[in-house]
Coordinates of C-alpha atoms in Angstrom, one line a residue:
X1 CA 38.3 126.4 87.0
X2 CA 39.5 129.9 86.9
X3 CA 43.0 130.6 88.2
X4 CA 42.2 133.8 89.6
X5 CA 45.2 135.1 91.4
X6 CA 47.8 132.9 90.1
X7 CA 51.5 134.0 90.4
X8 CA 52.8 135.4 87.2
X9 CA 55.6 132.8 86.0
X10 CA 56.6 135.2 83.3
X11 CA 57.0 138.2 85.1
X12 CA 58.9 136.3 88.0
X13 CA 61.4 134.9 85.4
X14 CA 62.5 138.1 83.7
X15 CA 62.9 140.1 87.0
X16 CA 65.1 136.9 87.9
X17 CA 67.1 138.1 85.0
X18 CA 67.6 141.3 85.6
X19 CA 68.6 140.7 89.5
X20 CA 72.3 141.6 88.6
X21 CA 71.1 144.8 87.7
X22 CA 70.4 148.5 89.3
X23 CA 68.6 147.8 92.2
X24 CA 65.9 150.2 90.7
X25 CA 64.4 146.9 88.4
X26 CA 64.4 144.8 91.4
X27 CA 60.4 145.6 91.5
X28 CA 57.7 143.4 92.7
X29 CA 55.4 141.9 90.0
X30 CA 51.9 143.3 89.1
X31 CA 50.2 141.6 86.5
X32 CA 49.3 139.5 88.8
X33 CA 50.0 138.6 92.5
X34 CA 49.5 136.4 95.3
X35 CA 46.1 135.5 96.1
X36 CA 46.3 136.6 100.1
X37 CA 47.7 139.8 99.1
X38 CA 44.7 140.1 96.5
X39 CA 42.1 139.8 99.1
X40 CA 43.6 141.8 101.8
X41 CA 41.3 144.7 102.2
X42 CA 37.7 145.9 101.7
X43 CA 38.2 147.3 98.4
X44 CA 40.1 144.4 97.4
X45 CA 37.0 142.3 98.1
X46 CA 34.6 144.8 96.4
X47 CA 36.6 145.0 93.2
X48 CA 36.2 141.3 93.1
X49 CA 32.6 141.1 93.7
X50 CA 32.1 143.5 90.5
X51 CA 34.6 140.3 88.7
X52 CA 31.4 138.1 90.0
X53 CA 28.8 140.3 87.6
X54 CA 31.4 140.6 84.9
X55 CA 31.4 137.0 85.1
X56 CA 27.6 136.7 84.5
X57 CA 27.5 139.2 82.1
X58 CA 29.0 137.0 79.7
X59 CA 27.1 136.0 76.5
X60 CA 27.1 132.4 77.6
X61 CA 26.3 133.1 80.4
X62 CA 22.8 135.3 81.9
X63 CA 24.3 137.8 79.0
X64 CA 21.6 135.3 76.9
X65 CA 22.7 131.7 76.1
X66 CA 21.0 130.6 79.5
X67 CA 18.0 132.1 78.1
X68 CA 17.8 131.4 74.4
X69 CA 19.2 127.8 74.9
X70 CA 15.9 127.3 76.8
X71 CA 13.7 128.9 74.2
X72 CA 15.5 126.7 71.1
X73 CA 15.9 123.8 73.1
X74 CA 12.0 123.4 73.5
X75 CA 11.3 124.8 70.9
X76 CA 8.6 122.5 68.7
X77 CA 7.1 124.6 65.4
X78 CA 6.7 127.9 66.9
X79 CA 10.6 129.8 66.2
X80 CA 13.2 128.4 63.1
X81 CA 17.0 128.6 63.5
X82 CA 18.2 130.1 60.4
X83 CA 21.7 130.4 60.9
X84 CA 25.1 128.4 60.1
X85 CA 26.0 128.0 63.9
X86 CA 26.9 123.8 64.3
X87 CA 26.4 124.3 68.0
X88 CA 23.2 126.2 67.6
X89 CA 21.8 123.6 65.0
X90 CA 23.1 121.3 67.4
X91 CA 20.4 122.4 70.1
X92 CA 17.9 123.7 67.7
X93 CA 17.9 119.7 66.8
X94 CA 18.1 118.2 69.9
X95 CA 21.4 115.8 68.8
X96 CA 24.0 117.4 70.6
X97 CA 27.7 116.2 70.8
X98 CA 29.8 116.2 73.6
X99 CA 32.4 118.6 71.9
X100 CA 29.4 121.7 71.3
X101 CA 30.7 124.4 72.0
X102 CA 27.8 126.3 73.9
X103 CA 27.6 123.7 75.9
X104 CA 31.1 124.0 77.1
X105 CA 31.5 128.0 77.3
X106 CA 28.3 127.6 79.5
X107 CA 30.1 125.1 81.9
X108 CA 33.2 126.9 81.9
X109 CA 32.0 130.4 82.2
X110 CA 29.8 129.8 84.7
X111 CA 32.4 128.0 87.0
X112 CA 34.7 131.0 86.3
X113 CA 31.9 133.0 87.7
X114 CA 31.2 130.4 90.9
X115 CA 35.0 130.8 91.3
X116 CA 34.9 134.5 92.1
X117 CA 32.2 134.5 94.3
X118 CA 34.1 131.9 96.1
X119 CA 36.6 134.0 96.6
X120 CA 34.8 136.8 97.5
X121 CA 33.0 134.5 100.2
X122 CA 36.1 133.4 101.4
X123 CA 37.5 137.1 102.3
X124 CA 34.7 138.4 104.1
X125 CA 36.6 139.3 107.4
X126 CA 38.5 141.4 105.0
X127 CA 35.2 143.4 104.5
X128 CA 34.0 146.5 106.4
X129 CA 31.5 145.9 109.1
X130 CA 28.7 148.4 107.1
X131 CA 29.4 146.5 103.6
X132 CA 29.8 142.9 104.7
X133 CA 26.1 141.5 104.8
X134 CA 25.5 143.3 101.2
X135 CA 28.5 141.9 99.8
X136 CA 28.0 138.2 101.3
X137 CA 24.2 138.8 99.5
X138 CA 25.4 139.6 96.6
X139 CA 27.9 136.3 96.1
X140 CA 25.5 133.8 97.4
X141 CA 22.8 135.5 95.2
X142 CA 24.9 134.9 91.9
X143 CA 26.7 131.9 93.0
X144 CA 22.8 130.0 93.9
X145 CA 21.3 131.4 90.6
X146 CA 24.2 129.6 89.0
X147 CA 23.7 126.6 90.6
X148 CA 20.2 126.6 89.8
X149 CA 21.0 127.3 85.4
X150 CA 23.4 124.4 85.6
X151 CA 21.7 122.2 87.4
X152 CA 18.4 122.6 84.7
X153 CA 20.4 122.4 82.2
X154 CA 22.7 119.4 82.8
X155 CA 20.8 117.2 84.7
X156 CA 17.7 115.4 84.7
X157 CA 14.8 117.8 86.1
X158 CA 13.5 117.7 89.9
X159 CA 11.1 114.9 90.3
X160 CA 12.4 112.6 87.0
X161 CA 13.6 109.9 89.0
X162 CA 15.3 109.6 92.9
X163 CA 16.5 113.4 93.6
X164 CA 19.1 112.3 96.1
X165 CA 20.6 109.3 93.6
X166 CA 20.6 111.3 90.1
X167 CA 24.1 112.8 89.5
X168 CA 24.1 116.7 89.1
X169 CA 26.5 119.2 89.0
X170 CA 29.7 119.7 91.1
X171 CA 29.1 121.5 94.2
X172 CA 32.8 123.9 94.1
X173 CA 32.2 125.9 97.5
X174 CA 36.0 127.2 98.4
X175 CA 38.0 128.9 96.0
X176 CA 39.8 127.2 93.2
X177 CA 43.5 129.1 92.8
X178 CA 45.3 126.2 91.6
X179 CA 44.4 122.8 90.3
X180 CA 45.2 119.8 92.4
X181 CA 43.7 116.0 92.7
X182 CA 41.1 117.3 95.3
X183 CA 39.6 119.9 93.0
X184 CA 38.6 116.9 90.8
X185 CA 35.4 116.7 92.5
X186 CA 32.3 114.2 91.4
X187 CA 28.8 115.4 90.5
X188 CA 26.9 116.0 93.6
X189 CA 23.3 115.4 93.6
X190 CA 20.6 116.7 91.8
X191 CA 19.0 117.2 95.7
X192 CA 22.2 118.4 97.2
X193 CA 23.1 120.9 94.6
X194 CA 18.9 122.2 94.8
X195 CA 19.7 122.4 99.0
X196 CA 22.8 124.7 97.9
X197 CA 20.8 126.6 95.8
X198 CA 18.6 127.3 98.3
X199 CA 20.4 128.0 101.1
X200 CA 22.5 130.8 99.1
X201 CA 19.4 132.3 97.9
X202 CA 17.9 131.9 101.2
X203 CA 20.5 133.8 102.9
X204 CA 21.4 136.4 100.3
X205 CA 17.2 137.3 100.5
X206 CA 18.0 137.9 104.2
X207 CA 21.3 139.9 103.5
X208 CA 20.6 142.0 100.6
X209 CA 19.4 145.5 100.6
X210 CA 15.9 146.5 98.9
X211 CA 17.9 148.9 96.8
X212 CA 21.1 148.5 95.6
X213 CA 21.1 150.7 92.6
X214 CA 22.1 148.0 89.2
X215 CA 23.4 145.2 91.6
X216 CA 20.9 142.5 92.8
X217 CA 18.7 143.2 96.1
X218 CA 16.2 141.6 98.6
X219 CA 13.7 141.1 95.4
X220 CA 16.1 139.4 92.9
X221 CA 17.0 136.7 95.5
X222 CA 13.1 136.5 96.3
X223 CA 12.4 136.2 92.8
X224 CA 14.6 133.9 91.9
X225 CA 13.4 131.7 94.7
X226 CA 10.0 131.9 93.5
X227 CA 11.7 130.4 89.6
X228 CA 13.4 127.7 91.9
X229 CA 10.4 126.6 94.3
X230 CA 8.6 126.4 91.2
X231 CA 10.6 124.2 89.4
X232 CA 10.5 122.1 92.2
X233 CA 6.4 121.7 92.4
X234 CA 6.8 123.6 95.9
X235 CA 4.1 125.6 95.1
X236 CA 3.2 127.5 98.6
X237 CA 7.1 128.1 99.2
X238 CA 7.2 130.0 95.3
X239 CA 3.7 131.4 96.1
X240 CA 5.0 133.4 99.1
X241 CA 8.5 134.2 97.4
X242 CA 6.3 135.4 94.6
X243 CA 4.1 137.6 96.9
X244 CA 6.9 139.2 98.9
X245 CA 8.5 140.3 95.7
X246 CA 4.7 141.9 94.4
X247 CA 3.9 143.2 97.9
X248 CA 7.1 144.7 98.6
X249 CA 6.4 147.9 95.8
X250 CA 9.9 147.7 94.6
X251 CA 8.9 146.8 91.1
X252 CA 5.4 147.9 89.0
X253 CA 4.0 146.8 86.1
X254 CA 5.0 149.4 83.3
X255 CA 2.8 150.4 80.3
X256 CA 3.1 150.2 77.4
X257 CA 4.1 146.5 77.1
X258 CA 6.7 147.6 74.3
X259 CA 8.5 150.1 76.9
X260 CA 9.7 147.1 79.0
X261 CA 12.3 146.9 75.7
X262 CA 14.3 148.5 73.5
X263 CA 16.5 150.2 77.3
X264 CA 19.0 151.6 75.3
X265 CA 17.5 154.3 74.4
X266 CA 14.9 154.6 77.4
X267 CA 15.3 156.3 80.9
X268 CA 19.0 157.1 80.0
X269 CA 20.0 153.1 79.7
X270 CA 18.2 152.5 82.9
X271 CA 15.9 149.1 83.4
X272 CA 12.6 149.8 83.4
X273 CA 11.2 149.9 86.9
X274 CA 9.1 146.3 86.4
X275 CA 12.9 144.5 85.9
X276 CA 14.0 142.8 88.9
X277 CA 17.3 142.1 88.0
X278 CA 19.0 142.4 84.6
X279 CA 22.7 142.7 83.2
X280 CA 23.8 146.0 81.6
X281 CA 25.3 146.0 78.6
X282 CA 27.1 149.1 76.9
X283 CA 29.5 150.1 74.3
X284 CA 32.6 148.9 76.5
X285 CA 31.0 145.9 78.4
X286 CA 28.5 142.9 78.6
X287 CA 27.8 141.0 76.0
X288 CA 23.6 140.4 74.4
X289 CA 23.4 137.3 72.7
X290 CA 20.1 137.7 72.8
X291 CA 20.4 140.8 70.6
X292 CA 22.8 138.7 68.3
X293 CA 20.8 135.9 67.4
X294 CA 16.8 137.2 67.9
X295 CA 17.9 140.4 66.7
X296 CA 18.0 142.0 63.6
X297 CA 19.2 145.0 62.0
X298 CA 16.1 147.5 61.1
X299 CA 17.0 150.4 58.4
X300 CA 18.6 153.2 60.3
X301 CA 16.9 152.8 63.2
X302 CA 19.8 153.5 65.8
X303 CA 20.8 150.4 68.0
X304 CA 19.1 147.3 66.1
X305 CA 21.8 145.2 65.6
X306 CA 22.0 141.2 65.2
X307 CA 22.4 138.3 62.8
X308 CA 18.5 137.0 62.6
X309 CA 18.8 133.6 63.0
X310 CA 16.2 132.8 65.6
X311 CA 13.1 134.2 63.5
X312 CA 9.5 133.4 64.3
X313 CA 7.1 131.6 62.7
X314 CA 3.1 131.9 62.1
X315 CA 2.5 128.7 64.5
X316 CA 3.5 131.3 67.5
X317 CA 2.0 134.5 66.4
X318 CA -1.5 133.0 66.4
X319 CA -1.4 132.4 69.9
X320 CA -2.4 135.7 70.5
X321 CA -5.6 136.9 70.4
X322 CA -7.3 140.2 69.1
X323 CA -6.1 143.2 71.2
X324 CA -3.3 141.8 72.6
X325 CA -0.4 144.0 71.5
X326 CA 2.3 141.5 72.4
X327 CA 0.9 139.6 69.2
X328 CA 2.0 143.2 67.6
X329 CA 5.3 142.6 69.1
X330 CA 7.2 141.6 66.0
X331 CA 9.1 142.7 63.5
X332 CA 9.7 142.1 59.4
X333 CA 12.9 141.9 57.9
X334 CA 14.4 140.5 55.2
X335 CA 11.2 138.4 54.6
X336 CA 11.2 136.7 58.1
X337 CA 9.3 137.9 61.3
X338 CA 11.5 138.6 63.9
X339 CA 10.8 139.3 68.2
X340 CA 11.1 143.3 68.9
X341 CA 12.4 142.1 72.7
X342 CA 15.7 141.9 71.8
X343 CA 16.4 144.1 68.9
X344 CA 18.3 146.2 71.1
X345 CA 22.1 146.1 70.8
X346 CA 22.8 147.8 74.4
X347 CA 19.5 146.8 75.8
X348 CA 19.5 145.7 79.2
X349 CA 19.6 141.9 79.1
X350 CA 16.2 141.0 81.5
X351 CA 16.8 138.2 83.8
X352 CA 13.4 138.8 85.9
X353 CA 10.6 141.2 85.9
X354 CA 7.6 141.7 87.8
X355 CA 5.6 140.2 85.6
X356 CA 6.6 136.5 86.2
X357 CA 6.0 136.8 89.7
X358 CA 2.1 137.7 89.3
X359 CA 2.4 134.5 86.9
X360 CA 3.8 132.2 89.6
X361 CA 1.8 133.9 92.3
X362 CA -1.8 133.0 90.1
X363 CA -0.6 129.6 89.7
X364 CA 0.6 128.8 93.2
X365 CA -2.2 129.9 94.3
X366 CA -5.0 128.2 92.0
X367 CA -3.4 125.0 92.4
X368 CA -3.5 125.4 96.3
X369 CA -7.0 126.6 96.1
X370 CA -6.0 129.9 98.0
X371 CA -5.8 133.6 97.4
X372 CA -2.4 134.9 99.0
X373 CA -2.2 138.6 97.6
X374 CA -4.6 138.3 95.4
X375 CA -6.9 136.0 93.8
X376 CA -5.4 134.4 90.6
X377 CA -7.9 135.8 87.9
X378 CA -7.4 139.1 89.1
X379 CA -3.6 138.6 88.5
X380 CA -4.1 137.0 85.4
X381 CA -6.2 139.8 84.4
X382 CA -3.7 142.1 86.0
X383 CA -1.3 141.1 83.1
X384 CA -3.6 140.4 80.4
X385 CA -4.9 144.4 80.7
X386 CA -1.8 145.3 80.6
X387 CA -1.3 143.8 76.9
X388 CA -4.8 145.0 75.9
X389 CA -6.0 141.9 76.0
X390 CA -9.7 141.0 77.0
X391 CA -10.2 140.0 81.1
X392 CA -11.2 136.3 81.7
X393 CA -14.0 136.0 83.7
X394 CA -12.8 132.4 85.2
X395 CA -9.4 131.5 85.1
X396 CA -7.8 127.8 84.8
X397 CA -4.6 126.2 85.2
X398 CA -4.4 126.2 81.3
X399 CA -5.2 130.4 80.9
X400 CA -2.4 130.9 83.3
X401 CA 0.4 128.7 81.3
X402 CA -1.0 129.9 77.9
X403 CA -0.4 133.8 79.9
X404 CA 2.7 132.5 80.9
X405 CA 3.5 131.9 77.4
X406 CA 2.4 134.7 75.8
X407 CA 3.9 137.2 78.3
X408 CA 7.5 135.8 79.1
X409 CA 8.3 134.2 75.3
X410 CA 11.8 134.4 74.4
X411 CA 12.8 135.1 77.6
X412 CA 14.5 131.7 78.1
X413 CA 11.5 129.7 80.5
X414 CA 10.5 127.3 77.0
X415 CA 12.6 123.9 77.8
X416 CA 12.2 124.5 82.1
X417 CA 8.6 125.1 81.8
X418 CA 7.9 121.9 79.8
X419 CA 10.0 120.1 82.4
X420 CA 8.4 120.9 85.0
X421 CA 4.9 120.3 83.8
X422 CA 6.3 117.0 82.8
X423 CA 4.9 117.6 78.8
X424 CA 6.5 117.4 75.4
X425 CA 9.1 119.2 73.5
X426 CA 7.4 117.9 70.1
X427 CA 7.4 113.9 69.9
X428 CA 10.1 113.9 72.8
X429 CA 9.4 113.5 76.5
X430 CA 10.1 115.9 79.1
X431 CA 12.7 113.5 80.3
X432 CA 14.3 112.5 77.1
X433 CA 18.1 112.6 77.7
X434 CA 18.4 114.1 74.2
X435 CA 16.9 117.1 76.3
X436 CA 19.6 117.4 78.9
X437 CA 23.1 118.8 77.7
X438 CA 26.4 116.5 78.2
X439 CA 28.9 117.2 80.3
X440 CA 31.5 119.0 78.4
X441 CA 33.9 116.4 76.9
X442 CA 37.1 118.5 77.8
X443 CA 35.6 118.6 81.1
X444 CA 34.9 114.4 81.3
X445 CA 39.3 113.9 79.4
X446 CA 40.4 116.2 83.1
X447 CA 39.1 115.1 85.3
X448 CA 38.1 111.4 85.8
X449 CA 35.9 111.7 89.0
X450 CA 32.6 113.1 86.2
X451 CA 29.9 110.5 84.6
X452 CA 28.2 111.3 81.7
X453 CA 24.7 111.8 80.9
X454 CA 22.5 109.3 79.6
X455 CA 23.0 109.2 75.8
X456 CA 26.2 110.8 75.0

């Protein structure tokens, strides 16, 4: 857990030293200082809060691995991992170890993120009257969506089995500032850690402002309780998430389809106004491992950056059908077909557009036989005209996952999609513990109180 806070031991020592002398050096430390003294005003509290999306910007983190660990963890035939990564292969091939590295910066990171917003949580009397429900939004917004990527990842999915008896993740809900027996905590529930998840996402969609400039607002939280009702099969709770997002006008479809990338050099480094929430990455901070590894570099063209070693194969690109320019979406280079969403090296990482909520508000609604907001072929042929792509004239459950598919690839939904729908990631089943990461082995030699997945 992070040690946010933690008395410098260092620092404390040599100004012992130098006690005998002028009483000038007999200074208080400030590398670091006492956690109640950290927290003791407003600012001191806001400060933190911007630790919380520094936290998440991080490239294991939403600054890409929770996204292209989905995308090569299901993959089956459509992208090839080309690079010399052990921990990358590792997922690429489905025989992870307990020592892979991803899946320990993930863990860690992510805790380190939980742990701030923790602490932001736990100073809110310290926060002015006018700031205090934004702020509280804004830690229960990132601390729930973190919840939510752990618990997919390492844990069986919702529905695979009893909820309330298969072992989750470790619900950490106070602030972690040093390391004693009690912070050894068990894995909760898959069920209790989902009720957490949505009882911070609940509340921060209730606390948040519509607008809140690059931070997340009333539509990220809604959004990303439309991803987490849908993951559970609660399909008239995402339905309505989904519809207050669309309804709201905060966000609209942009055109072309190719402006949603490439942010860099767009609007002066702004998201596009169909993102919903995203992390900003620049020169000085944030991190886009989506860049690194889909990305390539491309001639002179300024920005393109990456290594290339997620690259795209033929089995994908005919998915797309005559028109559609997102089949155009691709790049060559170096005699392999690369993605053009993440070529940029300063691009906005996107965590949610608008886009996906038209998706989940089709679905919802054509499983439930209703037409909340809309009916679902007129969203489905909402996005599909878009693209440039011919409008159905009937719409199925299986034209709205094969949109889905088309429109949000390589955007990290692969592996939690499959789950969901309870299908195959090539010959293995949805529920194959060869799909579910281990708990970090560092993680299972500190602390005794952990189990380990099935398989490892």
């Amino acid at each position: 857990m992070n040690r946010l806070f933690k008395y410098s031991f260092l620092t404390a020592a040599a100004l012992t030293l130098l006690s005998g002398c002028d009483e000038k050096l007999n200074v208080a430390p400030t590398q670091s200082i006492d956690d109640v003294a950290a927290l003791s005003t407003s600012k001191d509290v806001e400060v933190t809060l911007i630790g919380c999306y520094d936290g998440i910007q991080d490239g294991d983190v939403y600054g890409g691995a929770f996204q292209y660990v989905s995308d090569l963890y299901g993959d089956a035939g459509e992208i090839r991992f080309g690079g010399t990564f052990a921990n990358l292969l590792e997922i690429f091939d489905k025989q992870l170890t307990t020592a892979n590295s991803t899946a320990s910066a993930t863990w860690i990171d992510s805790y380190n993120a939980i742990n701030r917003c923790n602490n932001v949580l736990s100073a809110l009397s310290k926060v002015d009257e006018s700031k205090k429900a934004r702020i509280e939004g804004e830690a229960r917004f990132i601390r729930g969506s973190l919840y939510f990527e752990l618990v997919r990842l390492y844990a069986k999915t919702w529905g695979d089995g009893d909820n309330a008896a298969n072992p989750g993740v470790p619900l950490v809900l106070v602030p972690t500032r040093s390391v004693t027996d009690a912070d050894y905590r068990k894995r909760n529930s898959v069920a209790e850690v989902y009720a957490q998840v949505l009882d911070d996402l609940t509340k921060a969609e209730s606390l948040l402002p519509a607008t809140n400039t690059i931070y997340a607002t009333k539509n990220a939280a809604a959004g990303m309780l439309a991803r987490v009702y849908l993951q559970q099969g609660n399909n008239a709770s995402a339905r309505d998430a989904a519809n207050r997002v669309i309804t709201s006008g905060r966000q609209r479809l942009v055109t072309p389809f190719s402006s949603l990338f490439y942010t860099s050099l767009r609007n002066g480094g702004a998201s596009p106004a169909e993102y919903i929430f995203s992390t900003v990455v620049t020169a000085q901070d944030g991190a886009n491992s989506l860049n690194t590894f889909f990305g390539v570099t491309v001639g002179s063209i300024p920005g393109t950056a990456g290594r290339g070693d997620f690259r795209i194969l033929p089995a994908h690109r005919a998915l797309y059908g005559a028109g559609d320019t997102r089949g155009e979406f691709f790049q060559a280079a170096n005699n392999q077909i690369y993605t053009q969403k993440h070529l940029d090296r300063f691009g906005n990482v996107p965590i949610m557009r608008l886009a996906e909520m038209f998706l989940i508000r089709a679905e919802t609604n054509l499983r439930l036989g209703t037409t909340v907001g809309a009916d679902p072929l007129v969203d489905i042929n909402t996005i599909r005209a878009r693209a440039g792509a011919t409008a159905l004239t009937a719409v199925t459950i299986a034209d709205i996952l094969r949109e889905r598919k088309l429109e949000l690839a390589f955007e990290g939904h692969t592996l939690h999609d499959i789950k969901r729908l309870k299908g195959k990631v090539g010959a293995l089943d949805f529920n194959s513990p060869r799909l579910i990461f281990p708990i970090p082995q560092r993680e299972m030699d500190a602390n005794k109180q952990l189990t380990q997945n099935a398989g490892y």
